[in-house]
PDB file of C-alpha atoms in Angstrom:
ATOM      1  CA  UNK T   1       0.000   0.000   0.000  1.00 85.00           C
ATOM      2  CA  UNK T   2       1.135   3.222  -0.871  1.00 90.00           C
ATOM      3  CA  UNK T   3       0.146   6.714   0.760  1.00 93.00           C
ATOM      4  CA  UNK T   4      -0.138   9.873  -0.664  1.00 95.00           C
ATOM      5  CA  UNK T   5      -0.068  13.631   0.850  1.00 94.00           C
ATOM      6  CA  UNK T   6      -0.231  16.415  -1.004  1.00 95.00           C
ATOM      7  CA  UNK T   7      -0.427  20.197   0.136  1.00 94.00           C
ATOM      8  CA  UNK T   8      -0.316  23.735  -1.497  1.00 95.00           C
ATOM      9  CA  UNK T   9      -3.382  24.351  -3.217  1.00 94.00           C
ATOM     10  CA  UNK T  10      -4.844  27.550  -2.672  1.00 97.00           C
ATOM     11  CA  UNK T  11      -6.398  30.722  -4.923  1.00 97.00           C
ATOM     12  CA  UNK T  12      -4.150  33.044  -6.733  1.00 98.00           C
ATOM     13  CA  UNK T  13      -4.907  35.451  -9.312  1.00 98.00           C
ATOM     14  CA  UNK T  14      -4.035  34.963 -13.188  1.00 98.00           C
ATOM     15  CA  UNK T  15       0.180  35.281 -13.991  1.00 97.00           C
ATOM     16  CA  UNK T  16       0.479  34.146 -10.296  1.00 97.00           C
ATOM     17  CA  UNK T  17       2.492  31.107  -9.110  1.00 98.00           C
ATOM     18  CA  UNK T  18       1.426  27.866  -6.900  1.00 98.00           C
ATOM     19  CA  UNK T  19       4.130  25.198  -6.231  1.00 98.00           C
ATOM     20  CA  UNK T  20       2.154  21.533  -5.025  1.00 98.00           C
ATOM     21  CA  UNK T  21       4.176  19.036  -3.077  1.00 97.00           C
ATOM     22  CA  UNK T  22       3.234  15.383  -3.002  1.00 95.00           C
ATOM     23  CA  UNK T  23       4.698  12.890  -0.096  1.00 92.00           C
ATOM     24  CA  UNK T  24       4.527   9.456  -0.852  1.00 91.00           C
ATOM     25  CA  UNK T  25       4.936   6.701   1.939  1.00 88.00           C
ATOM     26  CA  UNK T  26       3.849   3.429   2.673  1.00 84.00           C
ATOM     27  CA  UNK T  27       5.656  -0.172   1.015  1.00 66.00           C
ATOM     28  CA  UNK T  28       8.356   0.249  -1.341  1.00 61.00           C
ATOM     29  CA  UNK T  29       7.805   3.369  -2.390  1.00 60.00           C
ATOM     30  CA  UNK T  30      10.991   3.725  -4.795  1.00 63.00           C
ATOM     31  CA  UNK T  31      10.381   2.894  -7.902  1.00 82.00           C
ATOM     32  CA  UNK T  32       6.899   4.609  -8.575  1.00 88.00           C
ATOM     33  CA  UNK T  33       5.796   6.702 -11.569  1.00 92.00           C
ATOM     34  CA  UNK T  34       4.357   9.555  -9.295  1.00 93.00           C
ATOM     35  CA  UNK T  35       2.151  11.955 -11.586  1.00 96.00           C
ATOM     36  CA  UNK T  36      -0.548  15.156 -11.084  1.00 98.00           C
ATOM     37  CA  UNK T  37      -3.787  15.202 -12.949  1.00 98.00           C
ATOM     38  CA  UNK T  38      -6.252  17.912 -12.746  1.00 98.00           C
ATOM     39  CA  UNK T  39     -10.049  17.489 -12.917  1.00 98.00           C
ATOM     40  CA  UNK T  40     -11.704  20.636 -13.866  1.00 96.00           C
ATOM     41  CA  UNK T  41     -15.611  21.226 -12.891  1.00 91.00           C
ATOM     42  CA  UNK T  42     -17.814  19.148 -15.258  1.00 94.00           C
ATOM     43  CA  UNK T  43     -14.770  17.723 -16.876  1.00 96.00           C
ATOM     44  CA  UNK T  44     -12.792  14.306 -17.063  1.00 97.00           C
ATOM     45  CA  UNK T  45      -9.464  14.202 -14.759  1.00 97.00           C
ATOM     46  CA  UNK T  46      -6.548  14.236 -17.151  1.00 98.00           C
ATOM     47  CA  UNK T  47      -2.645  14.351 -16.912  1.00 98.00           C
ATOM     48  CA  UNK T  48      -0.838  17.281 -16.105  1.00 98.00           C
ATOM     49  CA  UNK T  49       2.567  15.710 -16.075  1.00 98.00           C
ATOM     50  CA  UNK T  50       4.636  12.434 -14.718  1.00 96.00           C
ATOM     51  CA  UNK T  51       8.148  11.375 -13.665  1.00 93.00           C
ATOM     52  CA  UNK T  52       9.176   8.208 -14.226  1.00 89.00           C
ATOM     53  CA  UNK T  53      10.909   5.799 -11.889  1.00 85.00           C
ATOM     54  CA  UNK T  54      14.355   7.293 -10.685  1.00 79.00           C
ATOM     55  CA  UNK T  55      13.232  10.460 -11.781  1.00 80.00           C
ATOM     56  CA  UNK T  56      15.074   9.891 -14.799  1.00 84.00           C
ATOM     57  CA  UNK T  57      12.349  11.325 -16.931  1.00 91.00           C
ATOM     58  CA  UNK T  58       9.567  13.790 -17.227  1.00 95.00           C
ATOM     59  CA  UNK T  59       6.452  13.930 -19.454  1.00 96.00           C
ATOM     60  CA  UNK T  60       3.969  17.281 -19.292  1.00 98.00           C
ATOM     61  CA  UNK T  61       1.218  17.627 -20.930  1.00 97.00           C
ATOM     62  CA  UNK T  62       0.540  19.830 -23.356  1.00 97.00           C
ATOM     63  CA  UNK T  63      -1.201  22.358 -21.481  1.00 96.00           C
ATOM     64  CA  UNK T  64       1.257  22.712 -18.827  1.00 97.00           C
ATOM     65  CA  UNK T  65       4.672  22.449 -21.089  1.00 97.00           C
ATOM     66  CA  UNK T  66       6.553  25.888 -20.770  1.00 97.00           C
ATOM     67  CA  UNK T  67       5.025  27.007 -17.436  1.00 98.00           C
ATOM     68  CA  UNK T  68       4.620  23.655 -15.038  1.00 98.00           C
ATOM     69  CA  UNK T  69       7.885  22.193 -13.968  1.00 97.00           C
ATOM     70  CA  UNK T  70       8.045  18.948 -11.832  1.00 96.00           C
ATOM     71  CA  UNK T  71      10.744  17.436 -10.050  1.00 93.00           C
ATOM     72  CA  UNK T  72      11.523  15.265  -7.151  1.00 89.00           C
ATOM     73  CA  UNK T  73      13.572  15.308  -4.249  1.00 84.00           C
ATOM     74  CA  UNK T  74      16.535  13.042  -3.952  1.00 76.00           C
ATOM     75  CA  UNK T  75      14.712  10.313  -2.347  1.00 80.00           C
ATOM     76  CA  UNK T  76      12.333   9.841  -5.163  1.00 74.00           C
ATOM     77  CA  UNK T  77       9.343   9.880  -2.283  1.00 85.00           C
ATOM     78  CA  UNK T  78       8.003  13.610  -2.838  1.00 90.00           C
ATOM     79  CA  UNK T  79       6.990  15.445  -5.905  1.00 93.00           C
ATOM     80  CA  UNK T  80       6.435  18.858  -6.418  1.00 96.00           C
ATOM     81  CA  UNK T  81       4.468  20.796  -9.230  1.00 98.00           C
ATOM     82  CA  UNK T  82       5.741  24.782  -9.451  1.00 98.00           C
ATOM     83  CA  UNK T  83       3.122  26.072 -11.437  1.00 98.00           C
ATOM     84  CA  UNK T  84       4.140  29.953 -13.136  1.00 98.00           C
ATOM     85  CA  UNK T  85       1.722  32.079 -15.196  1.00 97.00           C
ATOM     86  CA  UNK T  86      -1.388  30.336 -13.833  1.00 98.00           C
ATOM     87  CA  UNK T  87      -4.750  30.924 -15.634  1.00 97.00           C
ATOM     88  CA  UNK T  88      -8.426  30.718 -15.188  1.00 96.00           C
ATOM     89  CA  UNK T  89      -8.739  27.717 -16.809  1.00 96.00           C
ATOM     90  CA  UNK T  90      -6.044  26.098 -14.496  1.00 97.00           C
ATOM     91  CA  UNK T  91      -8.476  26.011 -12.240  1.00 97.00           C
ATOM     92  CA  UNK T  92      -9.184  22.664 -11.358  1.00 98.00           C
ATOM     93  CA  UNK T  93      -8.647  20.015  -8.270  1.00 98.00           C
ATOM     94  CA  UNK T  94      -4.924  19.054  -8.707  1.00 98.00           C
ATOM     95  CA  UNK T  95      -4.622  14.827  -7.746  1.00 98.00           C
ATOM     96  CA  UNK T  96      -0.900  13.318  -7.220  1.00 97.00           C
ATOM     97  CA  UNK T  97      -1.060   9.801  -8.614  1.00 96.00           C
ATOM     98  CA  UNK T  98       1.372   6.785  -8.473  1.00 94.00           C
ATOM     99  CA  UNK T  99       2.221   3.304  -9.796  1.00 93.00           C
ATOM    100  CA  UNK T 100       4.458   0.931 -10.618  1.00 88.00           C
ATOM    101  CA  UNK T 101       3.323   0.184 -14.546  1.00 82.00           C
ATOM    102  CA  UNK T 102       0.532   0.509 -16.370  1.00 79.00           C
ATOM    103  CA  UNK T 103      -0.661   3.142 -18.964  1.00 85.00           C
ATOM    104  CA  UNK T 104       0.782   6.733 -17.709  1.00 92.00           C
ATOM    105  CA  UNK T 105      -0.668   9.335 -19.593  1.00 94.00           C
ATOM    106  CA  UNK T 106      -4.755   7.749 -18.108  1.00 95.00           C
ATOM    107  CA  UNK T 107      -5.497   7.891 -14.659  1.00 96.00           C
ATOM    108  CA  UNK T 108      -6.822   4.711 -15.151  1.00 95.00           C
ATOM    109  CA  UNK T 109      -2.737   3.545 -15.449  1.00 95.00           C
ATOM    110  CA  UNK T 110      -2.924   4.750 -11.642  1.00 96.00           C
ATOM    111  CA  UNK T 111      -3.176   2.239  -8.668  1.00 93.00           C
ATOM    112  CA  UNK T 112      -2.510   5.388  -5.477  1.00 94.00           C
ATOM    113  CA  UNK T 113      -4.259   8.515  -5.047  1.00 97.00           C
ATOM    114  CA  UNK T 114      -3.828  11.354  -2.774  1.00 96.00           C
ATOM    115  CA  UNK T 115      -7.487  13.424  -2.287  1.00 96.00           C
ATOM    116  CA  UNK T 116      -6.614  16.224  -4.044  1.00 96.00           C
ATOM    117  CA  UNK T 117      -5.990  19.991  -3.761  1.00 97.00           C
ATOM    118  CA  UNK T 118      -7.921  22.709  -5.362  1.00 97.00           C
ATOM    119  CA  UNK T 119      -6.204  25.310  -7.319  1.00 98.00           C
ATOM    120  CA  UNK T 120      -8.123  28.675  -7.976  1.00 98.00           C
ATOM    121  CA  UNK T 121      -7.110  30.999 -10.671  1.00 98.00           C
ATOM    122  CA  UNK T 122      -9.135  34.394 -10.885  1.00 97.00           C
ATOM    123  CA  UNK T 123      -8.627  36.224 -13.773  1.00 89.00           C
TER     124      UNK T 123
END
């Protein structure tokens, strides 16, 4: 079983910045694909951006290439998402996902989920 926390969510207005951390703990944690996804209101979750296993890695989304940077620390057991030049239509509940395999760019490639943080962008 694998835990995740996740904290800095908040309400900013538009061309502001939020950074999201994600702490994962719980059995064997190295060696995850940890990811974000954002669901926005009346829409489907979808990926923001992942980092593969070792952190060797990193895939972002369209939408977030250019002004979403993730990382890890060096332990590989906490993710963060700095998040520059935020818009309205970032808005959305931000989810930190992990897993060992499976399909990465679906949340349904996603056995661990933290319960999300809500990001508000006012224009």
């Amino acid at each position: 079983q694998v835990w995740l926390l996740e904290s800095g969510g908040g309400s900013v207005h538009a061309g502001g910045s939020l950074t999201l951390s994600c702490a994962a703990s719980g059995n064997t944690v190295g060696g995850l694909v940890m990811a974000w996804f954002r669901q926005r209101p009346g829409k489907e979750r979808v990926l923001v951006a992942y980092s593969t296993r070792g952190g060797t890695s990193t895939f972002y989304a369209d939408s977030a290439k250019g002004r979403f940077t993730l990382s890890r620390d060096s332990t590989m057991n906490t993710v963060y998402l700095q998040m520059n030049g935020l818009m309205a239509e970032d808005t959305a509940v931000y989810s930190c996902a992990a897993t060992r395999t499976g399909l990465l760019t679906s949340p349904r490639g996603y056995d661990y989920w933290g319960q999300g943080t809500q990001v508000s962008v006012s224009a």
